[in-house]
Coordinates of C-alpha atoms and ligand atoms in Angstrom, one line a residue:
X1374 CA 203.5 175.8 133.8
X1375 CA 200.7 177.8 134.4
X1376 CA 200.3 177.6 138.6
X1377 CA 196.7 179.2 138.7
X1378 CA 195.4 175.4 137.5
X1379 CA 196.1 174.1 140.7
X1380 CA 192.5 175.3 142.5
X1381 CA 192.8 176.7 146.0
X1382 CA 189.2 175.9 146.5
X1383 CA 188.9 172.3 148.2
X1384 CA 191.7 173.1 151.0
X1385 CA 190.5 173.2 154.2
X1386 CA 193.0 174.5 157.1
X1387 CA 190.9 173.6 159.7
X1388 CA 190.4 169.7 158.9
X1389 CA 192.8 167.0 160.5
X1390 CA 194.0 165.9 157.2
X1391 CA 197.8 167.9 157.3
X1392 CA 197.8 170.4 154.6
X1393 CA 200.6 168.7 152.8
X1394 CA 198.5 165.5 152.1
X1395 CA 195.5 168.0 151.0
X1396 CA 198.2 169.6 148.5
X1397 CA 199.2 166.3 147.1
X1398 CA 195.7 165.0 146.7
X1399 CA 194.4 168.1 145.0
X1400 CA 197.3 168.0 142.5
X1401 CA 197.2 164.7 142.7
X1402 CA 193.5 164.9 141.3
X1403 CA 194.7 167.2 138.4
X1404 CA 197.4 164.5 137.1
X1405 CA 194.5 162.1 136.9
X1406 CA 192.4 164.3 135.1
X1407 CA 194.7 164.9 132.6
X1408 CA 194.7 168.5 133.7
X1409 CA 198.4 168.5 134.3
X1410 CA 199.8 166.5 131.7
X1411 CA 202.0 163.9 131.5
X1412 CA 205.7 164.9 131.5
X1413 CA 204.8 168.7 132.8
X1414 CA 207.3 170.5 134.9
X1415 CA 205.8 171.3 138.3
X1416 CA 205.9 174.9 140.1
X1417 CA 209.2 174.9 142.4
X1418 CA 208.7 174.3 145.7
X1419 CA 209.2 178.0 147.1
X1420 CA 206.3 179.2 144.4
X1421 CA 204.1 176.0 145.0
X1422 CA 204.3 177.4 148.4
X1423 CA 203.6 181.0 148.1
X1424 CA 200.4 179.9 145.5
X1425 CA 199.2 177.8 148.3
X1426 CA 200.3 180.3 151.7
X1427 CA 201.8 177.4 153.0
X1428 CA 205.4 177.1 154.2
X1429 CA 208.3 175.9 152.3
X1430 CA 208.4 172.2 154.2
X1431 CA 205.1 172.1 153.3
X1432 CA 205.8 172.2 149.6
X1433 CA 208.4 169.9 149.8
X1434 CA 206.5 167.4 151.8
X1435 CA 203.8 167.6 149.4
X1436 CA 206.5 166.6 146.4
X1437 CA 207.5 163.9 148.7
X1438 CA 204.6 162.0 148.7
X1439 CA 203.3 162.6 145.3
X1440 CA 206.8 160.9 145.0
X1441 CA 205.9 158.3 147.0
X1442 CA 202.5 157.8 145.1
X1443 CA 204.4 157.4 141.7
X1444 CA 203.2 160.8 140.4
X1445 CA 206.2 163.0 140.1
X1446 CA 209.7 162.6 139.9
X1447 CA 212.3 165.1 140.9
X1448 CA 215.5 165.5 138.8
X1449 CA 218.1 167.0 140.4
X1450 CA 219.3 170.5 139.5
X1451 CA 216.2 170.3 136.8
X1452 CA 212.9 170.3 139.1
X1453 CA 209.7 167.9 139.6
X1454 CA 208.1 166.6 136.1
X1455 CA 204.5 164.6 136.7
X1456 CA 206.0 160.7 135.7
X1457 CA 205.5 159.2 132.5
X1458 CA 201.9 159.5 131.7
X1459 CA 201.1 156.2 131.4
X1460 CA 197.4 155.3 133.3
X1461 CA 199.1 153.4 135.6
X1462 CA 201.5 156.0 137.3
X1463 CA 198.4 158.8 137.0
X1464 CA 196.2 156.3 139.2
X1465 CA 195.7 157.6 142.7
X1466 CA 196.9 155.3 145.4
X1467 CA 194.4 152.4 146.7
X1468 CA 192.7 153.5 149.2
X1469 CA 193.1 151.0 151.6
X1470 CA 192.2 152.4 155.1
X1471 CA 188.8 152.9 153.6
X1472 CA 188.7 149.0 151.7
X1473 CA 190.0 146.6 155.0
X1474 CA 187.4 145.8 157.1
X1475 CA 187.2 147.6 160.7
X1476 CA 189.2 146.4 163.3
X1477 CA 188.2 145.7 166.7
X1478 CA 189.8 148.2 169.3
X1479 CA 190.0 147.5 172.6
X1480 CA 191.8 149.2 175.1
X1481 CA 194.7 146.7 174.2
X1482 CA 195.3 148.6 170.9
X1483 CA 196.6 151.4 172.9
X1484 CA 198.4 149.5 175.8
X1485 CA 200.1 147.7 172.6
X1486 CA 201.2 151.1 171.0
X1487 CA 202.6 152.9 174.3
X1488 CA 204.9 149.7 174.7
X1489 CA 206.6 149.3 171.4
X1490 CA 207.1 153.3 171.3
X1491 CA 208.9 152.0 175.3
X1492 CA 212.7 152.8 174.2
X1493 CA 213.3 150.2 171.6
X1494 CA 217.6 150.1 171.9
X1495 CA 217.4 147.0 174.4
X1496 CA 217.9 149.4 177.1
X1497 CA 214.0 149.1 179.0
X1498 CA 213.7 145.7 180.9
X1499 CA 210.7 144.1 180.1
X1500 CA 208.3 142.6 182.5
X1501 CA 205.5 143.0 179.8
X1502 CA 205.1 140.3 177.6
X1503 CA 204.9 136.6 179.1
X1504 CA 207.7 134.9 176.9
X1505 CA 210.4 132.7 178.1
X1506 CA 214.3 133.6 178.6
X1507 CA 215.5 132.7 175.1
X1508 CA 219.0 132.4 176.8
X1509 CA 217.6 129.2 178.2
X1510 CA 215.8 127.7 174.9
X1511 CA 216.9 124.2 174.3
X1512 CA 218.4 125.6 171.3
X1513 CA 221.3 123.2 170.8
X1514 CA 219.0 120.1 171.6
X1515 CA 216.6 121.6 168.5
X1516 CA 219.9 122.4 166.9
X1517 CA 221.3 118.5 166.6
X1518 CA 217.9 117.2 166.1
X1519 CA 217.3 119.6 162.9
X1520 CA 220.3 118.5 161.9
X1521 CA 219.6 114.7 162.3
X1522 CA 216.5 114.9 160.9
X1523 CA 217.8 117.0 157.8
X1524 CA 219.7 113.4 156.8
X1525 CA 216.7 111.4 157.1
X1526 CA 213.9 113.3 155.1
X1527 CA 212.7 112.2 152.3
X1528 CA 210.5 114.2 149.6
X1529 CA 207.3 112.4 150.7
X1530 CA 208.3 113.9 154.2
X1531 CA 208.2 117.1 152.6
X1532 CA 204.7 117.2 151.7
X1533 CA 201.1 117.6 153.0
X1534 CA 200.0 115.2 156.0
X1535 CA 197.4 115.3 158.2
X1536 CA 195.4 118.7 159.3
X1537 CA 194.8 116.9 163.0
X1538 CA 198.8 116.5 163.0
X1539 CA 201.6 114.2 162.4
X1540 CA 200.5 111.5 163.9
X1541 CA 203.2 109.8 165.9
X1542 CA 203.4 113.7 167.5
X1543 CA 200.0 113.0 168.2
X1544 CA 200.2 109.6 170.0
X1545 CA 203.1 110.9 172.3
X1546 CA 201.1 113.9 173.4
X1547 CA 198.3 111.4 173.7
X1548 CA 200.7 109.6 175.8
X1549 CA 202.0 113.0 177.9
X1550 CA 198.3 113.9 178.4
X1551 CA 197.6 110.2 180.1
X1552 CA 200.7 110.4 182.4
X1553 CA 198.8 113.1 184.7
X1554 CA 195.5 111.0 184.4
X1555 CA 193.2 110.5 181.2
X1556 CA 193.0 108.2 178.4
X1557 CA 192.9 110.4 175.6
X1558 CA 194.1 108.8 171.9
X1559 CA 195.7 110.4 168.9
X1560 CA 192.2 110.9 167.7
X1561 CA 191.2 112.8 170.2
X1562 CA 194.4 115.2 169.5
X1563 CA 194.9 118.3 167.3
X1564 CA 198.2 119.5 166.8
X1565 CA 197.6 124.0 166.4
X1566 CA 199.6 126.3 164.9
X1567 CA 200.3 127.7 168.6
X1568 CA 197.0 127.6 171.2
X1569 CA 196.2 131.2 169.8
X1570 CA 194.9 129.2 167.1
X1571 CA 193.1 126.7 168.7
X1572 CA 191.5 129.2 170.6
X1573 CA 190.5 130.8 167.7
X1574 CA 189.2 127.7 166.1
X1575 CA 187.5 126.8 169.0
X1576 CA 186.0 129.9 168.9
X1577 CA 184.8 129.5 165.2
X1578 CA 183.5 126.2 165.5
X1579 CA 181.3 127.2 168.8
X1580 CA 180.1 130.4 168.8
X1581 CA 177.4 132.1 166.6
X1582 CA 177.1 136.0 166.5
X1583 CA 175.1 137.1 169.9
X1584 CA 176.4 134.0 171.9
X1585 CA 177.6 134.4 175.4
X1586 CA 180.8 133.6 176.1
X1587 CA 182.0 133.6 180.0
X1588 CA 185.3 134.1 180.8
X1589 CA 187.8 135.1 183.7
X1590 CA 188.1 138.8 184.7
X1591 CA 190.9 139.4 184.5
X1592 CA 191.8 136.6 181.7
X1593 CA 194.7 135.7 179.1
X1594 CA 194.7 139.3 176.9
X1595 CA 193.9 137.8 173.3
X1596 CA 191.2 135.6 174.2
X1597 CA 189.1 138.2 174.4
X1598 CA 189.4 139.8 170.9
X1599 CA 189.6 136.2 169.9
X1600 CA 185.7 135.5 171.4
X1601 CA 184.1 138.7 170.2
X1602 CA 185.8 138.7 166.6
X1603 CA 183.6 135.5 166.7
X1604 CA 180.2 137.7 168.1
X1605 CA 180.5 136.6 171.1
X1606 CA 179.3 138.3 174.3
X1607 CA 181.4 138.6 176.8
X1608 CA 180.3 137.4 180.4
X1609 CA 182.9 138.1 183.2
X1610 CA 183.4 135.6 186.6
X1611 CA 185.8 137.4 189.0
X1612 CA 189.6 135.9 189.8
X1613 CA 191.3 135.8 191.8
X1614 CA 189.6 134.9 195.0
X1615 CA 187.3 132.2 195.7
X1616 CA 185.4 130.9 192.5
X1617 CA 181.9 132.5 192.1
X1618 CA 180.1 129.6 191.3
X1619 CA 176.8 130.9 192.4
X1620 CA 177.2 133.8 189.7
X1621 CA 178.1 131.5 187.0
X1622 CA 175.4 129.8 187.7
X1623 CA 173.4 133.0 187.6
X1624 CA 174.9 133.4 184.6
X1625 CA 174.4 130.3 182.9
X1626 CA 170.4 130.3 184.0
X1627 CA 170.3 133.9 182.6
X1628 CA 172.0 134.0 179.2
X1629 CA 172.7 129.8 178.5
X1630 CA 176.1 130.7 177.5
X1631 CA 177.6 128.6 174.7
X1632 CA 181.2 128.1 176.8
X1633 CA 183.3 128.9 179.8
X1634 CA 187.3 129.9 179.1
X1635 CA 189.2 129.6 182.0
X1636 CA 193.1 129.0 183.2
X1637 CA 192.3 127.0 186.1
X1638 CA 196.4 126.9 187.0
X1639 CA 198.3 129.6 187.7
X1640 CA 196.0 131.9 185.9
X1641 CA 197.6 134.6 183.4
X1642 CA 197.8 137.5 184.6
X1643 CA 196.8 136.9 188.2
X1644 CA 198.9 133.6 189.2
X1645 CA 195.8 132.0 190.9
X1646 CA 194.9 128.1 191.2
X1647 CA 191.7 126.9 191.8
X1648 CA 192.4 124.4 194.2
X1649 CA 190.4 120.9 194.5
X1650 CA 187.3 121.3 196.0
X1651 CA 186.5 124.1 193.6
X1652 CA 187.5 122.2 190.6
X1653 CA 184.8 119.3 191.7
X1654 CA 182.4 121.9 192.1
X1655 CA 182.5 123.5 188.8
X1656 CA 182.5 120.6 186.8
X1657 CA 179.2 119.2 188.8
X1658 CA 178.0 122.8 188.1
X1659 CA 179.1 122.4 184.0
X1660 CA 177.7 119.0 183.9
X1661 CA 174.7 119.9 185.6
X1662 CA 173.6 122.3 182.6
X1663 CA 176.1 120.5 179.7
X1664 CA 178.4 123.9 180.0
X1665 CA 181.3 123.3 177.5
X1666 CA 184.5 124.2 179.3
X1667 CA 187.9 125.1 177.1
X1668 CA 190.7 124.7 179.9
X1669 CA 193.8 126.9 178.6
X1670 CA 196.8 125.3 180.3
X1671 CA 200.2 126.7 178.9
X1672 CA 201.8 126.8 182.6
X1673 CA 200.8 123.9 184.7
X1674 CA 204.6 122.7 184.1
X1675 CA 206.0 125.8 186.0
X1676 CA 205.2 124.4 189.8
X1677 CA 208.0 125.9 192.2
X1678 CA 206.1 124.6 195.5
X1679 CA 203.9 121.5 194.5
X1680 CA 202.4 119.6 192.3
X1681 CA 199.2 121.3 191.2
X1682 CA 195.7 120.3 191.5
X1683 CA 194.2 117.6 188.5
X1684 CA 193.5 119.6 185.6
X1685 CA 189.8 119.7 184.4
X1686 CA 190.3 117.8 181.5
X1687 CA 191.5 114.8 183.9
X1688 CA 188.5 115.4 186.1
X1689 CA 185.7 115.5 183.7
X1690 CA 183.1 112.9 183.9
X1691 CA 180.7 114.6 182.2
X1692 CA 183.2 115.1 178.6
X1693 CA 182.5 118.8 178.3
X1694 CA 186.2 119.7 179.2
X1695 CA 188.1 120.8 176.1
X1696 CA 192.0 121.4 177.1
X1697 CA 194.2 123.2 175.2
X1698 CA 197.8 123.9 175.6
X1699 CA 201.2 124.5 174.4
X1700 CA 205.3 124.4 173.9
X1701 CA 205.6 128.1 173.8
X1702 CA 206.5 128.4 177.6
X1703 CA 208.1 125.3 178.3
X1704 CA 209.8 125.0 175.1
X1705 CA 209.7 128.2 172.8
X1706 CA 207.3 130.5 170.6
X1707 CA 209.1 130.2 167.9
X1708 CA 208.2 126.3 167.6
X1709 CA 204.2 127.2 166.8
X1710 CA 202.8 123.9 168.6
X1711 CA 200.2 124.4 170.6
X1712 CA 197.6 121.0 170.7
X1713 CA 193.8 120.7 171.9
X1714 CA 192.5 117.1 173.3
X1715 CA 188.7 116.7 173.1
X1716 CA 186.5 114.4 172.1
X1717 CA 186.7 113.4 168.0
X1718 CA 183.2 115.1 166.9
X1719 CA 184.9 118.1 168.5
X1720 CA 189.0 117.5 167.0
X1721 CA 187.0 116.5 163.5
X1722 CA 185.0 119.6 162.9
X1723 CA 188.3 121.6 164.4
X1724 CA 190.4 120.3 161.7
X1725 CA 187.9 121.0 159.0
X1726 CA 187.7 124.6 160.0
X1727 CA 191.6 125.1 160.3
X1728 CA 191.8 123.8 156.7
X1729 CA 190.2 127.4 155.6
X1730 CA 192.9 129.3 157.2
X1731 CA 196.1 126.4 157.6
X1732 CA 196.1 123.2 156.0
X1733 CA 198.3 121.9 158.6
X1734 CA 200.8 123.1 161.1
X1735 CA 204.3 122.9 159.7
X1736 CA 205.8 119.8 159.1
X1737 CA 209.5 120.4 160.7
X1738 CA 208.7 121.5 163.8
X1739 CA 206.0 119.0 164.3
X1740 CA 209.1 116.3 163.6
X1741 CA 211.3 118.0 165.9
X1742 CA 208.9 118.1 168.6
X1743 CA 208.1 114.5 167.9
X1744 CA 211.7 113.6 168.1
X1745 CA 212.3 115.6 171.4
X1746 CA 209.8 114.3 173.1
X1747 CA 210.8 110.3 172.1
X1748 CA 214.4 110.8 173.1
X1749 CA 212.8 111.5 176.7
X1750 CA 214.5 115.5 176.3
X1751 CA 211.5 117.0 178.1
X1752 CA 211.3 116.1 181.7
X1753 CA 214.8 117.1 182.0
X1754 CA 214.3 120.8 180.4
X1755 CA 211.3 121.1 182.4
X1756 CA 213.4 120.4 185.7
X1757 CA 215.8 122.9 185.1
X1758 CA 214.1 125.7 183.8
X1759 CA 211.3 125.1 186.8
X1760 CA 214.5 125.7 189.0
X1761 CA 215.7 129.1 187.2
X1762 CA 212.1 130.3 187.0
X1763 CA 211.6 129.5 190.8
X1764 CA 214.7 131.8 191.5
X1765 CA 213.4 134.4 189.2
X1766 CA 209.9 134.6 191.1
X1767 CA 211.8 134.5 195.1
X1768 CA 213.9 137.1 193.9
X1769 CA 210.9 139.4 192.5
X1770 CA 208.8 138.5 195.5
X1771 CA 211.9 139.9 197.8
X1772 CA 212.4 143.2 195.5
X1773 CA 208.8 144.0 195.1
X1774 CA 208.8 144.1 198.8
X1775 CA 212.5 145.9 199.4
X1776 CA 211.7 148.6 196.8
X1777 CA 208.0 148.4 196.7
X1778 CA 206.6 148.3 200.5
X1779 CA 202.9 149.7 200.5
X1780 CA 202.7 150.7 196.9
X1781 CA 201.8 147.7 195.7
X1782 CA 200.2 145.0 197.1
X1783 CA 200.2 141.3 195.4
X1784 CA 200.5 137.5 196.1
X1785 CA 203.2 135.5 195.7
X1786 CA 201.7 132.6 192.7
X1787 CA 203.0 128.9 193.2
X1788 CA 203.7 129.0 189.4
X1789 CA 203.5 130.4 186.2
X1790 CA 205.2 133.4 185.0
X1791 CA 203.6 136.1 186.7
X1792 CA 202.8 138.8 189.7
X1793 CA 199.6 140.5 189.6
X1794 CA 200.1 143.6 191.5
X1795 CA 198.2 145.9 192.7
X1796 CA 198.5 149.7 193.9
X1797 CA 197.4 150.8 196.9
X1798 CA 197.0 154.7 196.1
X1799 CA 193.2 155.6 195.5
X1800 CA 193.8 157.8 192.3
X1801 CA 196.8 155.6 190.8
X1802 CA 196.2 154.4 187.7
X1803 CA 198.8 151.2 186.2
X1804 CA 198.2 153.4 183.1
X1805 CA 200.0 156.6 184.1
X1806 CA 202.8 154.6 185.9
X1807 CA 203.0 152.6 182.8
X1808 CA 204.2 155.7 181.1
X1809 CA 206.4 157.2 183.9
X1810 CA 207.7 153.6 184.3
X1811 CA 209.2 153.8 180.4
X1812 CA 210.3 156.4 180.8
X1813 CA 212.8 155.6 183.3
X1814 CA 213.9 151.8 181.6
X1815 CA 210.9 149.1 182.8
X1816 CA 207.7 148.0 181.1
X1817 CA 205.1 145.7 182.3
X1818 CA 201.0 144.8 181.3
X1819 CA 198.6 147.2 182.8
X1820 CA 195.4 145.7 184.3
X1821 CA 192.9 147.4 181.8
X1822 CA 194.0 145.0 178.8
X1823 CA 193.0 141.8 180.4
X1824 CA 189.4 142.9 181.4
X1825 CA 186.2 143.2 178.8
X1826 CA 185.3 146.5 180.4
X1827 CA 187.9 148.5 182.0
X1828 CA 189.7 151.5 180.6
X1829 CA 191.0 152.3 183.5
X1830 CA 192.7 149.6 186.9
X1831 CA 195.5 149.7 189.5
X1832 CA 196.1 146.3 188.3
X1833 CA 199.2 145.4 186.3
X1834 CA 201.0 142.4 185.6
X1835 CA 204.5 141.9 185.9
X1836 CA 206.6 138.5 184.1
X1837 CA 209.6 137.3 186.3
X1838 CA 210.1 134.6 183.5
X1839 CA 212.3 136.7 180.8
X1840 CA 214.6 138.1 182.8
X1841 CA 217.4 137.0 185.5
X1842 CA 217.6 137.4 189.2
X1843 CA 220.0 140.5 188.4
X1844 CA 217.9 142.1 185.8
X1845 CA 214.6 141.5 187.5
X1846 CA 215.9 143.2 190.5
X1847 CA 217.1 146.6 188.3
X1848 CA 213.6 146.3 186.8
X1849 CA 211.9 146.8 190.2
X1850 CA 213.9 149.5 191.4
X1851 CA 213.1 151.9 188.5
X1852 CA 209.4 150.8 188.9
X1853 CA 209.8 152.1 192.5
X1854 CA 210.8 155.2 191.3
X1855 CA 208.4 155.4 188.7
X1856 CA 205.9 154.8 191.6
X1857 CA 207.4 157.3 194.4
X1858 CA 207.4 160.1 191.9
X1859 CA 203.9 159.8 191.0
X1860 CA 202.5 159.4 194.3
X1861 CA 203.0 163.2 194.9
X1862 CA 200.8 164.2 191.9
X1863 CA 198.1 161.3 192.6
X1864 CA 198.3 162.7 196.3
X1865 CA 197.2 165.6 194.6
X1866 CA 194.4 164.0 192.4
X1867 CA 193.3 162.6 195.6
X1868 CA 192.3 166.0 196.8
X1869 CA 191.3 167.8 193.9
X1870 CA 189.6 165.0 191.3
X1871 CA 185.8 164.2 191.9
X1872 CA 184.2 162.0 189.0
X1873 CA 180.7 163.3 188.3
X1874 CA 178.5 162.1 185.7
X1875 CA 176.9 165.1 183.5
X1876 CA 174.2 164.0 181.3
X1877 CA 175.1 164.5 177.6
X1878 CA 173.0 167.5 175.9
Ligands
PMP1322 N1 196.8 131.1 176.1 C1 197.4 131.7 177.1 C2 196.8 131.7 178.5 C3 198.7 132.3 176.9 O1 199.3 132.9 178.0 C4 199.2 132.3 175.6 C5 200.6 132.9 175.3 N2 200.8 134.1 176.0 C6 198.5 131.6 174.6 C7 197.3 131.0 174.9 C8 199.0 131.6 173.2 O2 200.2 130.9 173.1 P1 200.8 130.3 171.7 O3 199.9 130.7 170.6 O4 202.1 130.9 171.6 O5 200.8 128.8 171.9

């Protein structure tokens, strides 16, 4: 074949599109056009690449991936032919980066990305992500009752029921939900495909595009995303530390926003409970200006000292308070149940919207649970992984400060599944020891990714919950090193970086 049909003219060395993918477009382009006919034998690679000044892996990664595209095909020992000519294979590939709607990035994108390229052979400990110890699911309990339940379904079991939820699941969470005060009824229950869906519903059903939405700063990671995928904007009340009531009421009077998201009990990240008093006082505040409140509970199971505070829900006189929760800490993920008690205007339009997107959350696990919870299985787990999870949190508490001393500073949280830590240097950033920290085997949540409007904290979050006594403690000691052999270079920031702000011209 003639080589001089393959133009030189639109390749541009300088753009960021590799020079391979240029290659394969441009020929790519005369395949389509019928320029290069079906069937025709291509240059070899060693003369494609002289034609083009490019170097040989260049040529054969341009091959490649008019391979992959379905335009060529490379016979052994015989050379690259353009494929059968039919439209079909000729097409260029869809082009779908251009087609999918943008996605929002955050700075969790990023944060997400540097911890799965963390060393993926098992080998890093992580402290990251807030799951439970999957060594200590109640997998054989779920096991047997699978099994049990296998024998008794029928094919009308197999099919749709309710979007609210099956309903004797419903009545017993009903019934869990009035044990610690409340007199909620099925009807006022939605069972969720995990909370991360009730928060998104919620989120659908409230909020219009331009809304304000306030929420804890720092707050649980996804709800964020979750609120301004809906339009919202984001209004941030400080936690820890005392509640800022007089701010949210600054707030409230200033921009009327449409809801409050908080984790009143042992917050994630920062571990914080808002005691009593300050419970009282926000819901006379809500009820004073008819503030919807959505309560997101997933750890108020996980006390190692005391009995928590009421929740909300159970405190609300006023009905604003929507709760949400779910089995994925006390139970596992894996289960999808989250649930979300309000009042039935609220659990009626909920259900409608999660019709569009789930016409009900599966049907087996929702039996399962159901069945779990009758035979009285729950209290039981609860009390025995609350014991291994109270260890788990002593014996971080007691490395941090071994291995840690002034690094770090942080509070040790009655419950839940985490330490929010912070670092005492004045130029550290939780992003930098992120990376030195996976380097050397340990991984944990930097502070940035649970803020609106950081890219940059000395916050980080660590979970005790994953991980033993044993493993927990190796985890800390390379996060000390991590720590001690950055200090010398922010040492050196300290003196020589001085953040200015230069107008843009
Ligand atoms: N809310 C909070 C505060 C959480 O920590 C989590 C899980 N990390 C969720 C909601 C979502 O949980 P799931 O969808 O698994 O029920």
């Amino acid at each position: 074949m003639d080589i001089s049909i393959f133009s030189l003219g639109q390749l541009d060395p300088a753009s960021s599109q590799p020079m391979y993918l240029q290659i394969a477009e441009n020929i790519a382009a005369g395949i389509r056009d019928r320029k290069i006919p079906p069937n025709a034998k291509l240059p070899p690679e060693r003369q494609l690449a002289i034609h083009y000044g490019v170097s040989r892996t260049t040529a054969i990664n341009t091959y490649r991936k008019l391979e992959e595209w379905d335009l060529v095909l490379t016979k052994i020992g015989s050379g690259t032919y353009v494929t059968g000519g039919s439209g079909e294979a000729a097409m260029l590939p869809m082009p779908w980066q251009q087609l999918l709607v943008p996605h929002l990035k955050g700075p969790l994108a990023g944060i997400l990305r540097e911890l799965l390229s963390a060393d993926l052979s098992g080998k890093t400990i992580s402290m990251a992500t807030g799951t439970p110890d999957p060594t200590i699911y109640p997998a054989t309990t779920f096991n047997d009752l699978l099994n049990c339940r296998n024998a008794d379904l029928t094919n009308a079991d197999l099919g749709h029921i309710s979007t609210e939820g099956y309903l004797p699941l419903r009545t017993q969470l009903a019934a869990l939900q009035n044990q610690k005060g409340g007199n909620a009824t099925a009807d006022n229950i939605a069972v969720v495909s995990g909370s991360q869906q009730g928060l998104y519903l919620l989120a659908k059903i409230f909020i219009n595009p331009g809304d304000y939405v306030v929420v804890e700063a720092p707050t649980y990671l996804c709800a964020i995303p979750t609120f301004q995928a809906a339009g919202a904007r984001i209004l941030s009340l400080p936690a820890p530390g005392p509640l800022q009531l007089d701010l949210l009421e600054d707030y409230i009077i200033r921009h009327r926003p449409k809801l409050l998201y908080i984790m009143p009990t042992y917050q994630n990240p920062s571990g914080r409970t808002i005691n009593l008093s300050e419970r009282q006082a926000l819901l006379a505040l809500a009820a004073k200006h008819r503030l919807i409140i959505i309560e997101d509970d997933p750890y108020s199971d996980f006390h190692y000292d005391q009995q928590p505070p009421p929740s909300l829900k159970t405190l609300d006189s006023y009905g604003g308070v929507i709760y949400l929760s779910t089995f994925s800490k006390t139970l596992f993920p894996g289960l999808r149940i989250g649930w979300v008690v309000a009042s039935e205007a609220v659990i009626t339009r909920l259900a409608l919207e999660k019709q569009y997107v789930d016409l009900h959350s599966a049907n087996l696990s929702q039996w399962q649970l159901n069945e779990f919870l009758r035979r009285g299985s729950f209290a039981g787990h609860l009390d025995a992984i609350r014991g291994e999870y109270q260890k788990r949190r002593d014996a971080t508490a007691t490395a941090l400060r071994r291995y840690c001393g002034d690094s770090l500073t942080f509070f040790v949280p009655a419950g839940g599944f985490y330490f929010w830590c912070k670092l005492t240097h004045p130029s550290a950033t939780s992003r930098q020891l992120l990376q030195e920290a996976t380097r050397l085997g340990v991984s944990f949540v930097p502070g940035e990714a649970f803020y609106s409007d950081r890219e940059e904290s000395r916050d980080f979050r660590l979970c005790f919950a994953t991980n033993p006594s044993s493993v927990l403690q190796e985890g800390i000691k390379r996060l000390a090193k991590a720590l001690s052999s950055l200090t010398k270079i922010w040492d050196d920031g300290a003196r020589t970086v001085r953040r200015t702000s230069k107008p843009i011209i």
